[in-house]
Coordinates of C-alpha atoms in Angstrom, one line a residue:
M1 CA -12.2 -22.1 43.6
S2 CA -13.5 -24.7 45.4
M3 CA -13.1 -28.5 45.3
H4 CA -16.8 -29.9 44.4
V5 CA -19.2 -29.9 42.4
S6 CA -19.5 -26.5 41.2
G7 CA -16.7 -24.3 40.9
A8 CA -13.5 -23.0 40.6
C9 CA -12.5 -19.8 42.9
S10 CA -9.7 -15.1 44.6
S11 CA -7.7 -11.8 45.1
V12 CA -5.3 -9.4 45.1
F13 CA -3.2 -6.4 44.7
G14 CA -1.3 -6.1 41.1
Y15 CA 0.3 -3.6 38.7
R16 CA -1.6 -1.7 36.6
R17 CA -1.7 -2.0 32.8
V18 CA -5.2 -1.8 30.9
S19 CA -5.2 -1.3 27.4
T20 CA -8.7 0.7 25.9
I21 CA -11.3 -1.5 24.6
R22 CA -14.0 0.1 22.4
A23 CA -17.0 -2.2 22.1
V24 CA -18.7 -2.0 18.1
A25 CA -22.5 -0.7 19.4
S26 CA -25.6 0.6 18.1
E27 CA -27.0 3.9 20.0
D28 CA -29.1 1.8 22.0
F29 CA -26.4 0.3 23.9
A30 CA -24.2 1.7 27.0
T31 CA -21.4 4.1 26.7
V32 CA -17.8 2.6 26.7
K33 CA -15.7 3.7 29.7
T34 CA -12.1 4.5 28.0
G35 CA -9.7 2.1 30.8
E36 CA -10.6 0.5 33.6
E37 CA -9.8 1.1 37.5
K38 CA -9.0 -1.2 39.6
V39 CA -11.2 -1.8 43.0
K40 CA -10.7 -1.6 46.7
L41 CA -10.6 -5.1 48.2
G42 CA -13.3 -5.2 50.9
A43 CA -12.1 -1.9 53.7
S44 CA -8.2 -3.4 53.2
D45 CA -6.0 -1.1 51.5
L46 CA -5.7 -3.3 48.7
K47 CA -6.8 -2.6 45.2
V48 CA -7.4 -5.3 42.8
T49 CA -8.1 -5.7 39.0
R50 CA -12.0 -6.1 38.4
V51 CA -11.3 -9.3 37.1
G52 CA -8.7 -12.4 37.9
I53 CA -7.7 -15.8 37.3
G54 CA -8.5 -19.2 39.1
A55 CA -5.5 -21.6 39.3
W56 CA -8.1 -24.3 40.3
S57 CA -7.3 -26.3 37.2
W58 CA -3.0 -26.2 37.2
G59 CA -2.0 -29.0 38.2
D60 CA -4.9 -30.9 38.6
N61 CA -6.0 -34.3 37.3
T62 CA -9.4 -35.3 39.3
Y63 CA -11.8 -32.9 38.0
W64 CA -10.1 -31.1 35.4
N65 CA -8.0 -32.1 32.6
N66 CA -9.6 -35.0 31.6
F67 CA -8.2 -36.5 34.5
E68 CA -4.3 -36.3 32.9
W69 CA -2.0 -33.4 33.3
D70 CA 1.6 -33.4 31.4
D71 CA 4.1 -30.6 29.9
R72 CA 1.8 -29.7 27.5
K73 CA -0.7 -28.8 30.0
M74 CA 2.1 -27.0 32.1
K75 CA 2.8 -24.9 29.3
A76 CA -0.5 -23.8 28.6
A77 CA -1.1 -22.9 32.1
K78 CA 2.0 -20.9 32.0
S79 CA 1.0 -19.4 28.7
A80 CA -2.5 -18.4 30.6
F81 CA -0.8 -16.7 33.5
D82 CA 1.8 -14.6 30.8
T83 CA -1.4 -13.6 28.7
S84 CA -3.1 -12.5 31.5
I85 CA 0.1 -10.4 32.8
D86 CA 0.3 -9.1 29.3
N87 CA -3.7 -8.1 29.6
G88 CA -3.1 -6.5 32.6
I89 CA -5.0 -8.8 34.6
T90 CA -2.9 -9.5 37.9
L91 CA -4.8 -11.3 40.4
F92 CA -4.3 -14.7 40.7
D93 CA -6.1 -17.5 43.2
T94 CA -4.7 -20.8 44.2
A95 CA -5.0 -22.8 47.1
E96 CA -3.4 -25.5 48.9
V97 CA -5.3 -28.5 47.8
Y98 CA -5.3 -27.4 44.4
G99 CA -3.6 -30.1 42.3
S100 CA -2.3 -31.4 45.9
S101 CA -1.4 -35.0 46.7
F102 CA -4.2 -34.9 49.4
S103 CA -6.7 -34.3 46.3
L104 CA -4.8 -36.9 44.2
G105 CA -3.2 -34.0 42.2
A106 CA -0.4 -34.3 39.9
V107 CA 1.2 -31.0 41.0
N108 CA 0.2 -28.6 43.5
S109 CA -1.1 -25.2 41.5
E110 CA 0.5 -23.1 44.6
T111 CA 4.0 -24.3 43.0
L112 CA 2.9 -24.2 39.5
L113 CA 2.2 -20.6 40.6
G114 CA 5.5 -19.6 42.6
R115 CA 7.2 -21.0 39.4
F116 CA 5.2 -18.9 36.9
I117 CA 5.8 -16.1 39.2
K118 CA 9.7 -16.5 39.3
E119 CA 10.1 -17.3 35.4
R120 CA 8.0 -14.1 35.0
K121 CA 10.4 -11.6 37.3
E122 CA 13.7 -13.1 35.9
K123 CA 12.2 -11.4 32.5
D124 CA 11.1 -8.3 34.4
L125 CA 11.7 -7.2 37.5
E126 CA 9.6 -4.8 38.0
V127 CA 6.0 -7.2 37.3
E128 CA 3.6 -6.9 40.6
V129 CA 1.9 -10.0 41.1
A130 CA -1.4 -10.6 43.1
V131 CA -1.6 -13.8 44.7
A132 CA -4.5 -15.0 46.8
T133 CA -4.5 -18.7 48.5
K134 CA -6.6 -20.8 50.7
F135 CA -6.7 -22.3 53.7
A136 CA -8.3 -26.0 53.9
A137 CA -10.6 -26.3 57.1
L138 CA -9.6 -30.2 57.2
P139 CA -10.9 -31.5 60.5
W140 CA -7.9 -32.4 62.1
R141 CA -6.9 -28.8 62.2
L142 CA -7.8 -27.2 65.4
G143 CA -6.7 -23.7 66.7
R144 CA -5.2 -20.6 65.7
Q145 CA -1.5 -22.0 64.8
S146 CA -3.1 -24.3 62.3
V147 CA -3.8 -21.7 60.2
L148 CA -0.3 -19.9 60.6
T149 CA 1.4 -23.0 59.5
A150 CA -0.4 -23.8 56.7
L151 CA -0.1 -20.5 55.3
K152 CA 3.7 -20.9 56.1
D153 CA 3.7 -24.0 53.9
S154 CA 1.8 -22.4 51.2
L155 CA 4.6 -19.5 51.0
S156 CA 7.1 -22.2 50.4
R157 CA 5.3 -23.7 47.7
L158 CA 4.7 -20.3 46.3
G159 CA 8.3 -19.1 46.9
L160 CA 7.0 -16.2 48.7
T161 CA 7.7 -14.2 51.9
S162 CA 3.8 -12.7 52.1
V163 CA 0.8 -12.6 50.3
D164 CA -1.7 -10.4 49.2
L165 CA -4.8 -12.2 50.1
Y166 CA -5.6 -15.5 52.7
Q167 CA -8.6 -16.9 53.1
L168 CA -10.5 -19.9 54.6
H169 CA -11.2 -22.1 51.7
W170 CA -14.6 -23.3 53.4
P171 CA -15.9 -23.2 56.9
G172 CA -14.9 -26.1 59.3
L173 CA -17.2 -28.6 61.2
W174 CA -15.3 -27.2 64.2
G175 CA -12.7 -24.6 65.5
N176 CA -14.0 -21.8 63.3
D177 CA -12.9 -19.2 65.9
G178 CA -9.6 -20.5 66.2
Y179 CA -9.4 -19.9 62.2
I180 CA -10.7 -16.4 62.0
D181 CA -8.0 -15.6 64.9
G182 CA -5.2 -17.3 62.5
L183 CA -5.9 -15.1 60.1
G184 CA -5.9 -12.0 62.3
D185 CA -2.3 -13.3 63.1
A186 CA -1.2 -13.7 59.9
V187 CA -1.8 -10.0 59.7
E188 CA -0.3 -9.3 62.6
Q189 CA 3.2 -10.8 61.5
G190 CA 3.1 -9.5 58.5
L191 CA 2.5 -12.4 56.4
V192 CA -0.6 -11.5 54.5
K193 CA -1.6 -7.8 53.4
A194 CA -5.6 -8.7 53.8
V195 CA -7.6 -11.7 55.1
G196 CA -10.5 -13.1 53.6
V197 CA -13.3 -16.1 53.9
S198 CA -14.6 -18.4 51.2
N199 CA -18.6 -20.7 50.9
Y200 CA -19.5 -18.7 54.2
S201 CA -23.0 -18.4 54.6
E202 CA -24.7 -14.6 56.1
K203 CA -24.3 -15.9 59.4
R204 CA -21.0 -17.0 59.5
L205 CA -20.0 -13.8 57.2
R206 CA -21.5 -11.3 59.9
D207 CA -19.4 -13.8 63.0
A208 CA -16.0 -13.6 61.2
Y209 CA -16.6 -9.7 60.4
E210 CA -17.2 -8.8 63.8
K211 CA -14.1 -11.1 65.4
L212 CA -11.7 -9.6 63.1
K213 CA -13.3 -6.2 63.8
K214 CA -12.5 -6.3 67.4
R215 CA -8.8 -6.6 66.7
G216 CA -9.4 -3.7 63.8
I217 CA -8.5 -5.7 60.8
P218 CA -11.4 -5.7 58.0
L219 CA -12.7 -9.2 56.7
A220 CA -11.6 -7.7 52.7
S221 CA -13.5 -11.0 50.8
N222 CA -16.1 -13.7 50.6
Q223 CA -15.3 -15.7 47.6
V224 CA -18.4 -17.7 46.6
N225 CA -20.1 -19.6 43.5
Y226 CA -22.0 -17.0 41.5
S227 CA -22.6 -16.5 38.1
L228 CA -25.9 -15.5 36.1
I229 CA -27.3 -18.9 36.4
Y230 CA -26.0 -19.6 40.0
R231 CA -27.4 -16.6 41.8
A232 CA -27.5 -18.5 45.7
P233 CA -25.3 -15.3 46.8
E234 CA -28.5 -12.9 45.7
E235 CA -30.9 -15.0 47.4
N236 CA -29.3 -16.6 50.9
G237 CA -28.4 -12.8 51.8
V238 CA -25.0 -13.0 51.5
K239 CA -24.6 -10.7 48.4
A240 CA -26.4 -8.2 50.2
T241 CA -24.5 -8.5 53.5
C242 CA -21.6 -8.6 51.5
D243 CA -22.8 -4.6 50.4
E244 CA -23.7 -3.6 53.9
L245 CA -20.5 -4.6 55.5
G246 CA -18.3 -3.3 52.8
I247 CA -16.8 -7.0 51.6
T248 CA -16.0 -7.8 48.2
L249 CA -17.5 -10.8 46.9
I250 CA -14.9 -12.7 45.0
A251 CA -17.1 -14.9 42.5
Y252 CA -15.5 -18.3 41.3
S253 CA -17.4 -20.4 38.9
P254 CA -18.4 -16.9 37.0
I255 CA -19.2 -18.9 33.3
A256 CA -20.6 -21.9 35.2
Q257 CA -17.2 -24.2 34.6
G258 CA -17.8 -23.2 30.7
A259 CA -21.8 -23.4 30.6
L260 CA -22.2 -19.9 29.7
T261 CA -19.8 -19.8 27.4
G262 CA -21.9 -21.5 24.4
K263 CA -19.3 -23.9 23.9
Y264 CA -20.9 -27.1 25.2
T265 CA -24.4 -28.5 23.9
S266 CA -27.2 -31.2 24.7
E267 CA -25.0 -33.1 21.8
N268 CA -21.9 -31.7 22.9
T269 CA -21.4 -31.9 26.9
P270 CA -18.6 -31.1 28.9
T271 CA -16.1 -33.8 29.6
G272 CA -15.4 -35.8 33.0
P273 CA -17.1 -35.0 36.2
R274 CA -18.8 -31.6 34.7
G275 CA -20.6 -33.4 32.7
R276 CA -22.3 -35.2 35.3
I277 CA -23.9 -31.6 36.2
Y278 CA -23.9 -29.7 33.1
T279 CA -26.8 -32.7 31.5
P280 CA -27.7 -32.7 28.0
E281 CA -31.4 -31.8 29.4
F282 CA -29.4 -29.1 31.5
L283 CA -28.0 -27.6 28.7
R284 CA -30.9 -28.0 26.1
K285 CA -32.9 -25.9 28.9
L286 CA -30.0 -23.1 29.1
Q287 CA -29.9 -22.6 24.9
P288 CA -32.6 -19.6 24.8
L289 CA -30.2 -18.1 27.6
L290 CA -27.3 -18.8 25.7
N291 CA -29.0 -17.5 21.9
R292 CA -30.0 -13.9 23.9
I293 CA -26.2 -13.9 25.4
K294 CA -25.0 -14.3 22.2
E295 CA -27.0 -11.9 20.6
I296 CA -26.1 -9.2 23.2
G297 CA -22.4 -9.5 22.5
E298 CA -22.4 -9.3 18.7
G299 CA -24.0 -5.8 19.5
Y300 CA -20.8 -5.1 21.3
N301 CA -18.1 -7.2 19.3
K302 CA -18.0 -9.7 21.9
T303 CA -18.1 -13.0 23.2
S304 CA -20.5 -14.6 25.5
T305 CA -17.7 -15.5 27.6
Q306 CA -17.0 -11.5 28.2
V307 CA -20.8 -10.7 28.2
V308 CA -21.6 -13.0 31.2
L309 CA -18.1 -11.7 33.2
N310 CA -19.1 -8.2 32.4
W311 CA -22.8 -8.8 33.8
L312 CA -21.1 -10.1 37.1
I313 CA -19.0 -7.2 37.1
A314 CA -22.4 -5.1 36.3
Q315 CA -23.9 -6.1 40.0
E316 CA -21.0 -4.1 41.7
N317 CA -18.9 -5.0 44.5
V318 CA -18.1 -8.4 42.9
V319 CA -14.8 -9.8 41.5
P320 CA -15.2 -12.4 39.0
I321 CA -12.1 -15.2 39.1
P322 CA -12.6 -17.5 36.0
G323 CA -10.1 -20.4 35.8
A324 CA -8.0 -19.4 33.0
K325 CA -6.4 -23.2 31.1
N326 CA -4.2 -21.2 28.3
A327 CA -3.7 -17.8 26.3
E328 CA -6.9 -18.0 24.5
Q329 CA -8.7 -17.8 27.7
A330 CA -6.9 -15.6 29.8
A331 CA -7.2 -12.8 26.6
E332 CA -10.6 -13.6 26.3
F333 CA -11.5 -12.8 29.5
A334 CA -9.7 -9.1 29.8
G335 CA -12.3 -8.1 26.5
A336 CA -14.6 -8.4 29.5
L337 CA -13.3 -4.9 30.7
G338 CA -13.5 -1.6 29.2
W339 CA -17.1 -1.7 28.9
R340 CA -20.6 -2.0 30.1
L341 CA -23.8 -3.6 29.6
T342 CA -26.7 -1.1 30.3
D343 CA -29.2 -1.7 33.1
E344 CA -31.8 -3.2 30.9
Q345 CA -29.5 -5.9 29.3
V346 CA -28.7 -6.9 33.1
N347 CA -31.8 -7.1 34.1
E348 CA -33.3 -9.1 30.7
L349 CA -30.4 -11.6 31.3
R350 CA -31.8 -12.2 34.9
S351 CA -34.9 -12.5 33.7
L352 CA -34.1 -15.1 31.5
A353 CA -32.0 -17.4 33.9
S354 CA -34.6 -17.1 36.4
E355 CA -36.5 -19.5 34.5
I356 CA -33.6 -22.2 34.8
K357 CA -33.2 -24.3 37.3
P358 CA -29.6 -24.0 39.1
V359 CA -27.4 -26.6 39.4
I360 CA -26.2 -28.0 43.2
G361 CA -23.5 -25.7 44.5
F362 CA -20.5 -26.8 46.9
P363 CA -22.6 -28.4 50.0
V364 CA -20.1 -26.7 52.3
E365 CA -22.2 -23.1 51.7
K366 CA -24.8 -24.4 53.8
L367 CA -22.5 -25.3 57.0

């Protein structure tokens, strides 16, 4: 997830509980796999579920939740967490700035996630939850120690002694070498199991990879804005570089903040800041693609949301992290697993999507 104009973001180790999902499809559609394997997070030893849950909206009242956060929404977020676990999705991505006072939020997302984990463990001691969080590269933060200090603060809010994945949320205006050093220190001190970056360009990605490699530490992931209608990672070399170097691409905003779900139309636009991004004109041009997504989904007895998430999974080396605000959304995301679009359908959807001018992404992608 990212704080911006465009998307919610990450990843890590969890327990495996995956149900078999069968698609209702004609002979022309792909054969369904029974069960879903975990995937390795880059060259690290961590294995993660193929879909994770983004927690950007948890506690937020500036971009999401119609500018308000209340007990009802907190309970809905808790239900999203529990339903995800129940359906075998154990990867949760948060960040120190989500819901924080710095971003004018109501409750820090890390605090909520930590609370949800604690409450779940009180009922099930054996449950394993994969926690990923992120360091905010704020201009006044300098040097490797700033990373360790922020990480320890995050651990305190989460109520944990370590996290599975710690990421640099965006490249800093300066001091990035120190931040990478801090990631390496966090691994060596046992505070994290794997490290990654977010919103990193091809060049920055290569530099971070090489710097960590000298210490024998793999760069596990790069979390970027990536969806069927925002394919900048394919066009700017980021996806190819991730594949080349063995770095997992974690896709935030994989359903384009709801625009690809079919929920919104030119007459029914998203509320809040999203309405300024996904305008009536944009949604009108998007409709032919949405119609085809729905048609393909009907062939598998799947929703549009499940189709577009499956499209990303089909790109290989991609772990999408859609944001879940409630149990219904979390259960729907799980339905993206256990089946596969055909190559023809993947290519057809990309071709249709290429006719749509993408929205503006997070500006730091180009730093």
